[in-house]
mmCIF file of C-alpha atoms and ligand atoms in Angstrom:
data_model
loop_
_atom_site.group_PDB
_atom_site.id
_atom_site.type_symbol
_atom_site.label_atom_id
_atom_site.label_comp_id
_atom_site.label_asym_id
_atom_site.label_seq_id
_atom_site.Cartn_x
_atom_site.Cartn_y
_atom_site.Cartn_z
ATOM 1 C CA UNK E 1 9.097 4.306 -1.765
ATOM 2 C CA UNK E 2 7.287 2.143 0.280
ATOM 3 C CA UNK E 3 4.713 -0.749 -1.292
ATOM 4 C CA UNK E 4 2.117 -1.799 0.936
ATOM 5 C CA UNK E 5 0.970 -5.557 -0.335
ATOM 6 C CA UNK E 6 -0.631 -9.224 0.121
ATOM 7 C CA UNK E 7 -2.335 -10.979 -2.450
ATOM 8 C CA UNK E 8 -5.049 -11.632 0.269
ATOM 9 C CA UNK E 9 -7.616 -9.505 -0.202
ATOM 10 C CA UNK E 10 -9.128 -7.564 3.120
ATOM 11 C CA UNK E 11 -5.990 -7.962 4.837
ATOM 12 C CA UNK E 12 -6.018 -4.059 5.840
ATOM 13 C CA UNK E 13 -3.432 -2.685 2.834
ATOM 14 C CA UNK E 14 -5.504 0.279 2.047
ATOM 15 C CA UNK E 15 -6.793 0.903 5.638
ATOM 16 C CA UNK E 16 -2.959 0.896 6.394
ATOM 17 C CA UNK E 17 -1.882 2.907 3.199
ATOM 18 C CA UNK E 18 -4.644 5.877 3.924
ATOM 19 C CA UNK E 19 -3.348 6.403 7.661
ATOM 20 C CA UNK E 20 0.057 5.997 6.813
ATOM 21 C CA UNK E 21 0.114 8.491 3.901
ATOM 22 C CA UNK E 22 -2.031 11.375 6.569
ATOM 23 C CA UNK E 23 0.422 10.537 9.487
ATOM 24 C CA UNK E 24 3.879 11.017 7.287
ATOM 25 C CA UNK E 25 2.136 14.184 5.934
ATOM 26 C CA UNK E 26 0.898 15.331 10.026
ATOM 27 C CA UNK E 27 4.792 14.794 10.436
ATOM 28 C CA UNK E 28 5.848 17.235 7.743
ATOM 29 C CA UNK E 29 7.095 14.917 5.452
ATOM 30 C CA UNK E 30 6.204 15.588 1.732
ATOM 31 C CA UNK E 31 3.825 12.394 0.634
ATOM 32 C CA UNK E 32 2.324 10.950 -2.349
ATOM 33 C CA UNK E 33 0.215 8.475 -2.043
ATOM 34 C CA UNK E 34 -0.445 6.123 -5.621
ATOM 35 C CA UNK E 35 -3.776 3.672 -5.991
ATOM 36 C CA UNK E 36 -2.147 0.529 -7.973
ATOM 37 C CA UNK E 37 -5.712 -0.698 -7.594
ATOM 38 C CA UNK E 38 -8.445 -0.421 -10.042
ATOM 39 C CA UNK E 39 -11.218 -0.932 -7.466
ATOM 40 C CA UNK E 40 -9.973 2.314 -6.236
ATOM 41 C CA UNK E 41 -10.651 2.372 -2.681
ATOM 42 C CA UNK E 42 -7.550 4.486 -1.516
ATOM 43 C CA UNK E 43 -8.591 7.151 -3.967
ATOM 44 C CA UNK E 44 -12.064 6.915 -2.515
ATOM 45 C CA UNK E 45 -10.521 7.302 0.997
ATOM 46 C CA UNK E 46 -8.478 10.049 0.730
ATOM 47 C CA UNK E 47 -11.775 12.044 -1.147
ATOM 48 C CA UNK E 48 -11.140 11.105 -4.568
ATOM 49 C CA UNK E 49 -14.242 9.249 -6.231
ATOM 50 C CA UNK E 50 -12.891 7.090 -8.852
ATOM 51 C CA UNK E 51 -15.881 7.019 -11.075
ATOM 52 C CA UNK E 52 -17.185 10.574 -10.490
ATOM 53 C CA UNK E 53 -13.734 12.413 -10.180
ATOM 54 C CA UNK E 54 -10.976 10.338 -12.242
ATOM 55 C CA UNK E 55 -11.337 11.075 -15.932
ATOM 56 C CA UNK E 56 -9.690 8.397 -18.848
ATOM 57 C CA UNK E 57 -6.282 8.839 -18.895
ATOM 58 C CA UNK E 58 -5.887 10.643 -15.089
ATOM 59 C CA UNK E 59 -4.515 7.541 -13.023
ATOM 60 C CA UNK E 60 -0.977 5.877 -12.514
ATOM 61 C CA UNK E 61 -1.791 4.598 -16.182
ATOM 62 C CA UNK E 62 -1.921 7.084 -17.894
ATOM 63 C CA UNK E 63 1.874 7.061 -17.011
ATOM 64 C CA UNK E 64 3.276 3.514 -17.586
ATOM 65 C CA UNK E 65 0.804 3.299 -20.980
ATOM 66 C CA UNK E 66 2.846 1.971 -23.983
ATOM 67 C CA UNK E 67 1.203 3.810 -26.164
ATOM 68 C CA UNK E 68 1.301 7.709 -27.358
ATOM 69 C CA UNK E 69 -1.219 8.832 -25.145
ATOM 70 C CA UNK E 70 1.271 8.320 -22.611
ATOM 71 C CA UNK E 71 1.691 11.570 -20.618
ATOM 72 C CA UNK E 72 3.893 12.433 -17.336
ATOM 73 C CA UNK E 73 3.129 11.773 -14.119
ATOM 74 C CA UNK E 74 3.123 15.235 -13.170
ATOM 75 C CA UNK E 75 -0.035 15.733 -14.669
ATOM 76 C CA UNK E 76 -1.811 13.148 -13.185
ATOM 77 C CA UNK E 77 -0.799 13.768 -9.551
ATOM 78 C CA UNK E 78 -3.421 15.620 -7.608
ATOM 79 C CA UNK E 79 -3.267 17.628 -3.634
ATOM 80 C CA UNK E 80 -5.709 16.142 -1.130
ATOM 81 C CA UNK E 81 -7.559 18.119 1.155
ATOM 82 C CA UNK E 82 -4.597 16.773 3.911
ATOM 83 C CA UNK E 83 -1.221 19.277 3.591
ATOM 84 C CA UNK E 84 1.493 17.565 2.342
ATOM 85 C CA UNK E 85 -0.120 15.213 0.638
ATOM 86 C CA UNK E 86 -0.240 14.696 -2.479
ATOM 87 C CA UNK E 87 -2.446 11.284 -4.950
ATOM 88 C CA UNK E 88 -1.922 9.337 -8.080
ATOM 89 C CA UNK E 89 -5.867 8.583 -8.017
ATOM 90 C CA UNK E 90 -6.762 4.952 -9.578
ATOM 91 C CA UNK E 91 -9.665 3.269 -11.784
ATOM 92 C CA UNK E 92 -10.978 0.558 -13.903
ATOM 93 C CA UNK E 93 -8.562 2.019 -16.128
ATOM 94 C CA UNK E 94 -5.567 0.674 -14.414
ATOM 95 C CA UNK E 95 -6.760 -2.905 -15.701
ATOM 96 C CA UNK E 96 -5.324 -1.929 -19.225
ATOM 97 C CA UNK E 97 -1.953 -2.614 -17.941
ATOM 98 C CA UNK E 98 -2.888 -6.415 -17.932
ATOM 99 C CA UNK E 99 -3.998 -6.380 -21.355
ATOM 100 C CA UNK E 100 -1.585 -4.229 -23.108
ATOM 101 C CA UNK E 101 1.854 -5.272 -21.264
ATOM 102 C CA UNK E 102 1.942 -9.123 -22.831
ATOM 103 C CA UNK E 103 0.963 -7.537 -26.221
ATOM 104 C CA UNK E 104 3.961 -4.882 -25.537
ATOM 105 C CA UNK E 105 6.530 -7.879 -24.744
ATOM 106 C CA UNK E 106 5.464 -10.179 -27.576
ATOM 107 C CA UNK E 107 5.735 -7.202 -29.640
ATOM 108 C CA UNK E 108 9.405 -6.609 -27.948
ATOM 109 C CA UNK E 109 9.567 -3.148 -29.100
ATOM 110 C CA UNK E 110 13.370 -2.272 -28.823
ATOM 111 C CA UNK E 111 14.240 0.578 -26.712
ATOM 112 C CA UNK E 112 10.789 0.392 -24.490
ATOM 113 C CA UNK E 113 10.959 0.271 -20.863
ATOM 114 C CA UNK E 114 10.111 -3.152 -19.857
ATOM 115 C CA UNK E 115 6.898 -3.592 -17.540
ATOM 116 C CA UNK E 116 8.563 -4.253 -14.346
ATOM 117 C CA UNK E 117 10.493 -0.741 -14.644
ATOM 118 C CA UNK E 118 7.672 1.273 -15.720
ATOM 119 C CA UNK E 119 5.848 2.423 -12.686
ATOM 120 C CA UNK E 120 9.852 3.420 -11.228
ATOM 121 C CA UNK E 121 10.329 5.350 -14.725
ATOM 122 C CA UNK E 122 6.822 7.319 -14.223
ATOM 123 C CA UNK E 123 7.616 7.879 -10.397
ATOM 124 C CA UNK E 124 11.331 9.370 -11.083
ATOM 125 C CA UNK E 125 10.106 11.998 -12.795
ATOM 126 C CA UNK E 126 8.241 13.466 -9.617
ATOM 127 C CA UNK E 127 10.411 12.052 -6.555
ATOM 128 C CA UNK E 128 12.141 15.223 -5.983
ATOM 129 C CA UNK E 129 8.984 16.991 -4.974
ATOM 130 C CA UNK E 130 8.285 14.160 -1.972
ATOM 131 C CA UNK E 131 10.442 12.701 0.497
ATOM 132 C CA UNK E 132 7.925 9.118 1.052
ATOM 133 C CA UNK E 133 6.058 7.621 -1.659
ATOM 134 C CA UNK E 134 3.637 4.710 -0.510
ATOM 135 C CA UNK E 135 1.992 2.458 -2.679
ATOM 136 C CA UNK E 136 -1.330 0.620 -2.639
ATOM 137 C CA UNK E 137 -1.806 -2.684 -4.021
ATOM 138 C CA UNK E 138 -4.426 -4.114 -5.504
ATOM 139 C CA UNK E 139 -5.048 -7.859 -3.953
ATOM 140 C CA UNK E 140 -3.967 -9.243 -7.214
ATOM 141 C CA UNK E 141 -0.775 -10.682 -8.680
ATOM 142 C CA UNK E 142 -0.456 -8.704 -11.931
ATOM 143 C CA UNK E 143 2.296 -6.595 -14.097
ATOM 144 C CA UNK E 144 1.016 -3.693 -12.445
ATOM 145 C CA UNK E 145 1.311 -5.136 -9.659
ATOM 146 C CA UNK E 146 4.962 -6.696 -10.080
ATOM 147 C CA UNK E 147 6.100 -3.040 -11.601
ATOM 148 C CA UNK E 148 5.121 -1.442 -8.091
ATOM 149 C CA UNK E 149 6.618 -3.867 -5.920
ATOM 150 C CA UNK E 150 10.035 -3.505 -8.605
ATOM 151 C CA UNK E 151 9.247 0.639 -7.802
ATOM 152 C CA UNK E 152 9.134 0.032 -3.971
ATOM 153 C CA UNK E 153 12.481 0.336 -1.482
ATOM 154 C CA UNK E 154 10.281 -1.280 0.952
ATOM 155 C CA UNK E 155 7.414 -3.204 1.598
ATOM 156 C CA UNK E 156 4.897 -4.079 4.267
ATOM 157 C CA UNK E 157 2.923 -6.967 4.124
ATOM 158 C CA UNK E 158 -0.496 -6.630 5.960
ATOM 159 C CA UNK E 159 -1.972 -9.943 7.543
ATOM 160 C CA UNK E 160 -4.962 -10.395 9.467
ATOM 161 C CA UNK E 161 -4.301 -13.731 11.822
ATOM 162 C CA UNK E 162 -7.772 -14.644 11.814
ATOM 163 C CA UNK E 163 -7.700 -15.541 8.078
ATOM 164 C CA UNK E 164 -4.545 -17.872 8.315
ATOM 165 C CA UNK E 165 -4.647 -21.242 9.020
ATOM 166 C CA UNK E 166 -1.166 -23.626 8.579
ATOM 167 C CA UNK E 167 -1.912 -24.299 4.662
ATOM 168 C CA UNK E 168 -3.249 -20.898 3.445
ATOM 169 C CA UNK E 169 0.253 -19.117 5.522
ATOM 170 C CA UNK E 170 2.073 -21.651 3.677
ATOM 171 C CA UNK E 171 0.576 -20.607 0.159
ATOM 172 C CA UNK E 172 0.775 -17.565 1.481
ATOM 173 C CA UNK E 173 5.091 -17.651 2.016
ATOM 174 C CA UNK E 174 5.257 -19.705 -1.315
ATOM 175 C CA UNK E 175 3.640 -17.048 -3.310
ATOM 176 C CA UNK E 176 5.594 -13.780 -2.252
ATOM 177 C CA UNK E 177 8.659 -16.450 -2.998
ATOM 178 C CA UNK E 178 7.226 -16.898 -6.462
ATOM 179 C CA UNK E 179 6.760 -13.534 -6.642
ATOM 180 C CA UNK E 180 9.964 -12.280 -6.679
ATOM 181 C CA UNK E 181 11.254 -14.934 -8.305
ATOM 182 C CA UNK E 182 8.830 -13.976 -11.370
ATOM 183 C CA UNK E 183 10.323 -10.456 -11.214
ATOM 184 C CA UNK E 184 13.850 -11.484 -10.693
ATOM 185 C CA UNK E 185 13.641 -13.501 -13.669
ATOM 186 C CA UNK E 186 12.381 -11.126 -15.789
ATOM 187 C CA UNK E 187 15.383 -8.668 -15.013
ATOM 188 C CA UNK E 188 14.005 -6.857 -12.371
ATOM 189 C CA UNK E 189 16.129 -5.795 -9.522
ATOM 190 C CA UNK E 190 14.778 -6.115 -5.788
ATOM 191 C CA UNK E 191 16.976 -4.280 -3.083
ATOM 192 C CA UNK E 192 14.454 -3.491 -0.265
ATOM 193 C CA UNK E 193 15.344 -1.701 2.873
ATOM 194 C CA UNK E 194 13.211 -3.395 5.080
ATOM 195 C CA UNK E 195 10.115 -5.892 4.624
ATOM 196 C CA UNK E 196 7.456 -5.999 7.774
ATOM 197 C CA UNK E 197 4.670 -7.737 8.491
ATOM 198 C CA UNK E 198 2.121 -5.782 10.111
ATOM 199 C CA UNK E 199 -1.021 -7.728 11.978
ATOM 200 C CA UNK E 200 -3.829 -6.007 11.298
ATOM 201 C CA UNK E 201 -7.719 -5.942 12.349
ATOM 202 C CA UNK E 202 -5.756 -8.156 15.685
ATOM 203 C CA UNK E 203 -7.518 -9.029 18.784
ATOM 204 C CA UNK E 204 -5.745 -9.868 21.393
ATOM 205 C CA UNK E 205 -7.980 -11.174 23.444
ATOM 206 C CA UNK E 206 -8.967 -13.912 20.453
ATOM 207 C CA UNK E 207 -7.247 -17.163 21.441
ATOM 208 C CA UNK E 208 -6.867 -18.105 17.729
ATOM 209 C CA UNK E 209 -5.534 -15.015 16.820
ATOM 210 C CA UNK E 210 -2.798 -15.315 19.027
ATOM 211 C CA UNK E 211 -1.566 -18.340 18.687
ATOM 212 C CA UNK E 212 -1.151 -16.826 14.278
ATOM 213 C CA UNK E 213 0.365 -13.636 15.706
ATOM 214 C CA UNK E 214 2.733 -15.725 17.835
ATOM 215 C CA UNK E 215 3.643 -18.217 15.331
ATOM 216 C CA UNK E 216 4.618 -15.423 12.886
ATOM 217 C CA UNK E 217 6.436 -13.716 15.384
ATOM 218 C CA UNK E 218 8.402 -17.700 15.812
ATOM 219 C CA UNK E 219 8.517 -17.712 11.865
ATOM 220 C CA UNK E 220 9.822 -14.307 10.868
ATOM 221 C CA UNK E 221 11.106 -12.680 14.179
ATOM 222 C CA UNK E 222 11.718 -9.050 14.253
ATOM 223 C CA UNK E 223 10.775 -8.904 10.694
ATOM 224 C CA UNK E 224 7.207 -8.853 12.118
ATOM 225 C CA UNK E 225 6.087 -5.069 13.620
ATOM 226 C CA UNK E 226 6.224 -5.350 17.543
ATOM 227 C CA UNK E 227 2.920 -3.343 17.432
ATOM 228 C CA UNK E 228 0.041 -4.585 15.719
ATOM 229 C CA UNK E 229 -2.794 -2.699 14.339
ATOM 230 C CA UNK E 230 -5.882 -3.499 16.567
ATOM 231 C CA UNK E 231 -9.237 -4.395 15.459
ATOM 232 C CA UNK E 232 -11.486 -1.208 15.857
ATOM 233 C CA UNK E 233 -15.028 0.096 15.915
ATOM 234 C CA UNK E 234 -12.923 3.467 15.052
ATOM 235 C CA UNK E 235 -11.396 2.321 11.947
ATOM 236 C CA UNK E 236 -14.352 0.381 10.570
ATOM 237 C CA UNK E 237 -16.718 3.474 10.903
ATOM 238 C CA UNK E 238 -15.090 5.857 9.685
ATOM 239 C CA UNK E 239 -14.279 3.810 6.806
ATOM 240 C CA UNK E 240 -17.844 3.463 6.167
ATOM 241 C CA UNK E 241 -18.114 7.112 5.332
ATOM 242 C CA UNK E 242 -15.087 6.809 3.745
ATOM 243 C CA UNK E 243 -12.748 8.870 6.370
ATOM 244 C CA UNK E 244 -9.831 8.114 8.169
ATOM 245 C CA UNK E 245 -9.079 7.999 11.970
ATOM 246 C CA UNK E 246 -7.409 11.038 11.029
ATOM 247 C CA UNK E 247 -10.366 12.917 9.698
ATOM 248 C CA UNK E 248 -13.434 11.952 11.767
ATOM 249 C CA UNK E 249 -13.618 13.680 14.722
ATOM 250 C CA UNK E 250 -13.107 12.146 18.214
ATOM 251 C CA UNK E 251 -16.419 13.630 19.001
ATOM 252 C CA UNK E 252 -18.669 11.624 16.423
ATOM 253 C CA UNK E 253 -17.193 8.317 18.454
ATOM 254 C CA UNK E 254 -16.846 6.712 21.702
ATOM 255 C CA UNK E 255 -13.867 8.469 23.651
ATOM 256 C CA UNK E 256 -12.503 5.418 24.836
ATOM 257 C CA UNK E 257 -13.063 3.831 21.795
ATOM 258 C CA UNK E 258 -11.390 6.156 19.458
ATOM 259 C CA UNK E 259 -8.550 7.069 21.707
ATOM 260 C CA UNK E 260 -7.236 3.236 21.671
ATOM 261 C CA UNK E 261 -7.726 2.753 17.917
ATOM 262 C CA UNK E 262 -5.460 6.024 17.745
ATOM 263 C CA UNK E 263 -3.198 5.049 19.841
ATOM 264 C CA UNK E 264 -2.859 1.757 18.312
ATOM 265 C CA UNK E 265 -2.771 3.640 14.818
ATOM 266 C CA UNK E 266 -0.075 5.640 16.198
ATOM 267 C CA UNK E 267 2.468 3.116 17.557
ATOM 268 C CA UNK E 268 2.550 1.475 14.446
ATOM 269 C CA UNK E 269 3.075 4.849 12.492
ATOM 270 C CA UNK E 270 5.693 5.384 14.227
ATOM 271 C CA UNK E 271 7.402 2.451 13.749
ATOM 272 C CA UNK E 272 7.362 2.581 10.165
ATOM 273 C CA UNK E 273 8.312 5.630 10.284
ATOM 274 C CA UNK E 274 11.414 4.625 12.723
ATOM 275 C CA UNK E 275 12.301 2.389 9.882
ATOM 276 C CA UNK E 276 12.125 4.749 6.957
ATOM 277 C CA UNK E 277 14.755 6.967 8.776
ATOM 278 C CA UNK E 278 17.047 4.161 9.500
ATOM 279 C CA UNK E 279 16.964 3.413 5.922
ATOM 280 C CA UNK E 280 17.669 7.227 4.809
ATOM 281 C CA UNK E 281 20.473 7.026 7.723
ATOM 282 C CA UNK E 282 22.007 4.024 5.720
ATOM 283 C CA UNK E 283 21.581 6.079 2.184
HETATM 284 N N1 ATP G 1 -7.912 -2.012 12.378
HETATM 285 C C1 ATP G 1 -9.129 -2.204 11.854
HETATM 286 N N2 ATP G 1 -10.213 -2.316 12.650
HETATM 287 C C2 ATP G 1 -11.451 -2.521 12.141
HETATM 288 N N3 ATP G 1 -11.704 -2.626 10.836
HETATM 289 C C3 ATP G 1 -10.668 -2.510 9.982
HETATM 290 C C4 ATP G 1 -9.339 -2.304 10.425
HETATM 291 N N4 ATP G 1 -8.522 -2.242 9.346
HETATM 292 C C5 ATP G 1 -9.309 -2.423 8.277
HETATM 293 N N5 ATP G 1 -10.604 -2.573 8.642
HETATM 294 C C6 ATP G 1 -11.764 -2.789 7.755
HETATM 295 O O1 ATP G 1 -11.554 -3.991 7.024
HETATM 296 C C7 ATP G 1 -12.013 -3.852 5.697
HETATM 297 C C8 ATP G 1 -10.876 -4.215 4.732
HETATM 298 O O2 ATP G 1 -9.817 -3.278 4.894
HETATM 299 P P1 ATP G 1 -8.987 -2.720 3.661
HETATM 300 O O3 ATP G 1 -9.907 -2.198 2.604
HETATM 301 O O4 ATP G 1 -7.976 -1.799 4.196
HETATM 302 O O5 ATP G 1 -8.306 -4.051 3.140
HETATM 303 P P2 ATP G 1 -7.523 -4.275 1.769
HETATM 304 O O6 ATP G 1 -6.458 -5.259 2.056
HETATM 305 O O7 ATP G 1 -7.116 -3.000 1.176
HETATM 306 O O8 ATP G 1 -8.675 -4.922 0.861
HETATM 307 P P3 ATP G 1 -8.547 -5.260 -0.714
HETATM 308 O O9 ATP G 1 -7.743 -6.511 -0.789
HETATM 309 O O10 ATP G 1 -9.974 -5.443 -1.146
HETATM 310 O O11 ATP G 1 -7.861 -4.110 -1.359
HETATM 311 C C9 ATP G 1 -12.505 -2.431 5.563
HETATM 312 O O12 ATP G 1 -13.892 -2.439 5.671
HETATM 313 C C10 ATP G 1 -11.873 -1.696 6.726
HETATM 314 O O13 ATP G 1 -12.691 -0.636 7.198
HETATM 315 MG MG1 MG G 2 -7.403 -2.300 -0.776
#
């Protein structure tokens, strides 16, 4: 299960999410893909619209809920017009989570799951039917938020080195510390098998941007992706009609232009997917 996450918003998470869900599927790999994010925008990429399509009670919540509308994740998981892969669509509805976890832990019902294990209890039920799960997170530190990142073996962290200057990286280190210190105090266990950073929207040929990418690289080492996810024309169009690389044809695009956002899209694919099979080689 693999958690795709920065509390910076527009950092590329869902952009990254969407391709990386199509690409595991192109590879044969049985994938479900799960919005964590009440805007939706996964859901919306992968042909999903969350206020025309998603119903009350049809997202991840409808899951984790507290109360006895609660209902198995099974029936909330829906194909995509991609083989092999499979959605847990998301909505406004998600945002109930907030409200009714800290009235579910004052209330301290006994024998409840606690928050942080709830979106892990709803996606047990279901992991025998997929071999990669990948999450998208909203841009928000929640409970839903923590209980995904608890659910998640693995996590990459998308950053765009335009939007980090010394102070806001340092915020930036300080709060995924918090962060699992919050969920490590609260009882939640955090193995992962790997945690990458993955530069996104990158241009190389931006002197600022290089100088971030190459003090990360000083900062975290190999624990940042050798290949970073370029900045392109591609990506930003399709997205506009709400495809992915993987759906809009290299026709409707500049050859050239197209060809290097895929094989950008592709290298870094591929490493993630290098890494999930070292993990299941450790298993
Ligand atoms: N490699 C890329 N090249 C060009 N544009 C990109 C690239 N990756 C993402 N974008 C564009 O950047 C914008 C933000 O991307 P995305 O929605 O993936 O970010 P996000 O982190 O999920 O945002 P949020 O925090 O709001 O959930 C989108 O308009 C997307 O099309
Ligand atoms: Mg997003």
């Amino acid at each position: 299960m693999l958690a795709v996450t920065n509390f910076k918003g527009g950092s590329g998470k869902t952009t990254t999410t969407a391709h990386l869900a199509q690409f595991l599927a192109l590879q044969g790999y049985r994938v479900l893909a799960v919005d964590l994010d009440p805007q939706a925008s996964l859901s919306a990429l992968l042909g999903v619209l969350p206020e025309v399509d998603v119903a009350s009670n049809q997202t991840l919540y409808a899951a984790i809920r507290y109360d006895e509308e609660r209902r198995p994740l099974s029936q909330v998981i829906r194909p995509t017009y991609f083989d092999g892969l499979d959605l847990v669509p998301g909505n406004l509805e998600l945002m109930e989570f907030e409200h009714t976890t800290p009235r579910a832990l004052s209330a301290g019902a006994s024998g409840e799951t606690l928050f942080f294990a709830r979106v892990a209890a709803a996606l047990d039920e279901v992991a025998d039917n997929y071999d990669v799960v990948v999450i998208d997170c909203p841009p928000q530190l929640g409970f839903l938020t923590l209980s995904g990142l608890c659910a998640a073996t693995a996590m990459i962290i998308t950053i765009h080195p335009q939007m980090l200057d010394i102070s806001s990286m340092s915020q930036f280190l300080l709060m995924t510390r918090d962060l699992l210190g919050v969920v490590r105090d609260a009882g939640g266990e955090l193995r992962y098998d790997f945690i990458r950073y993955l530069l996104t929207r990158y241009e190389p040929q931006d002197a600022p941007q290089t100088k971030v990418a190459a003090l990360l690289r000083n900062l975290f080492d190999d624990h940042v992706l050798t290949n970073p996810m370029l900045k392109s024309a591609a990506i930003s169009d399709a997205g506009l009609t709400k495809q992915t690389l993987y759906e809009i044809g290299r026709e409707n695009m500049t050859r050239s232009t197209y060809d290097r956002a895929m094989e950008s899209l592709e290298a870094v694919n591929s490493e993630i997917e290098a890494l999930i099979k070292q993990a299941w080689g450790r298993a």
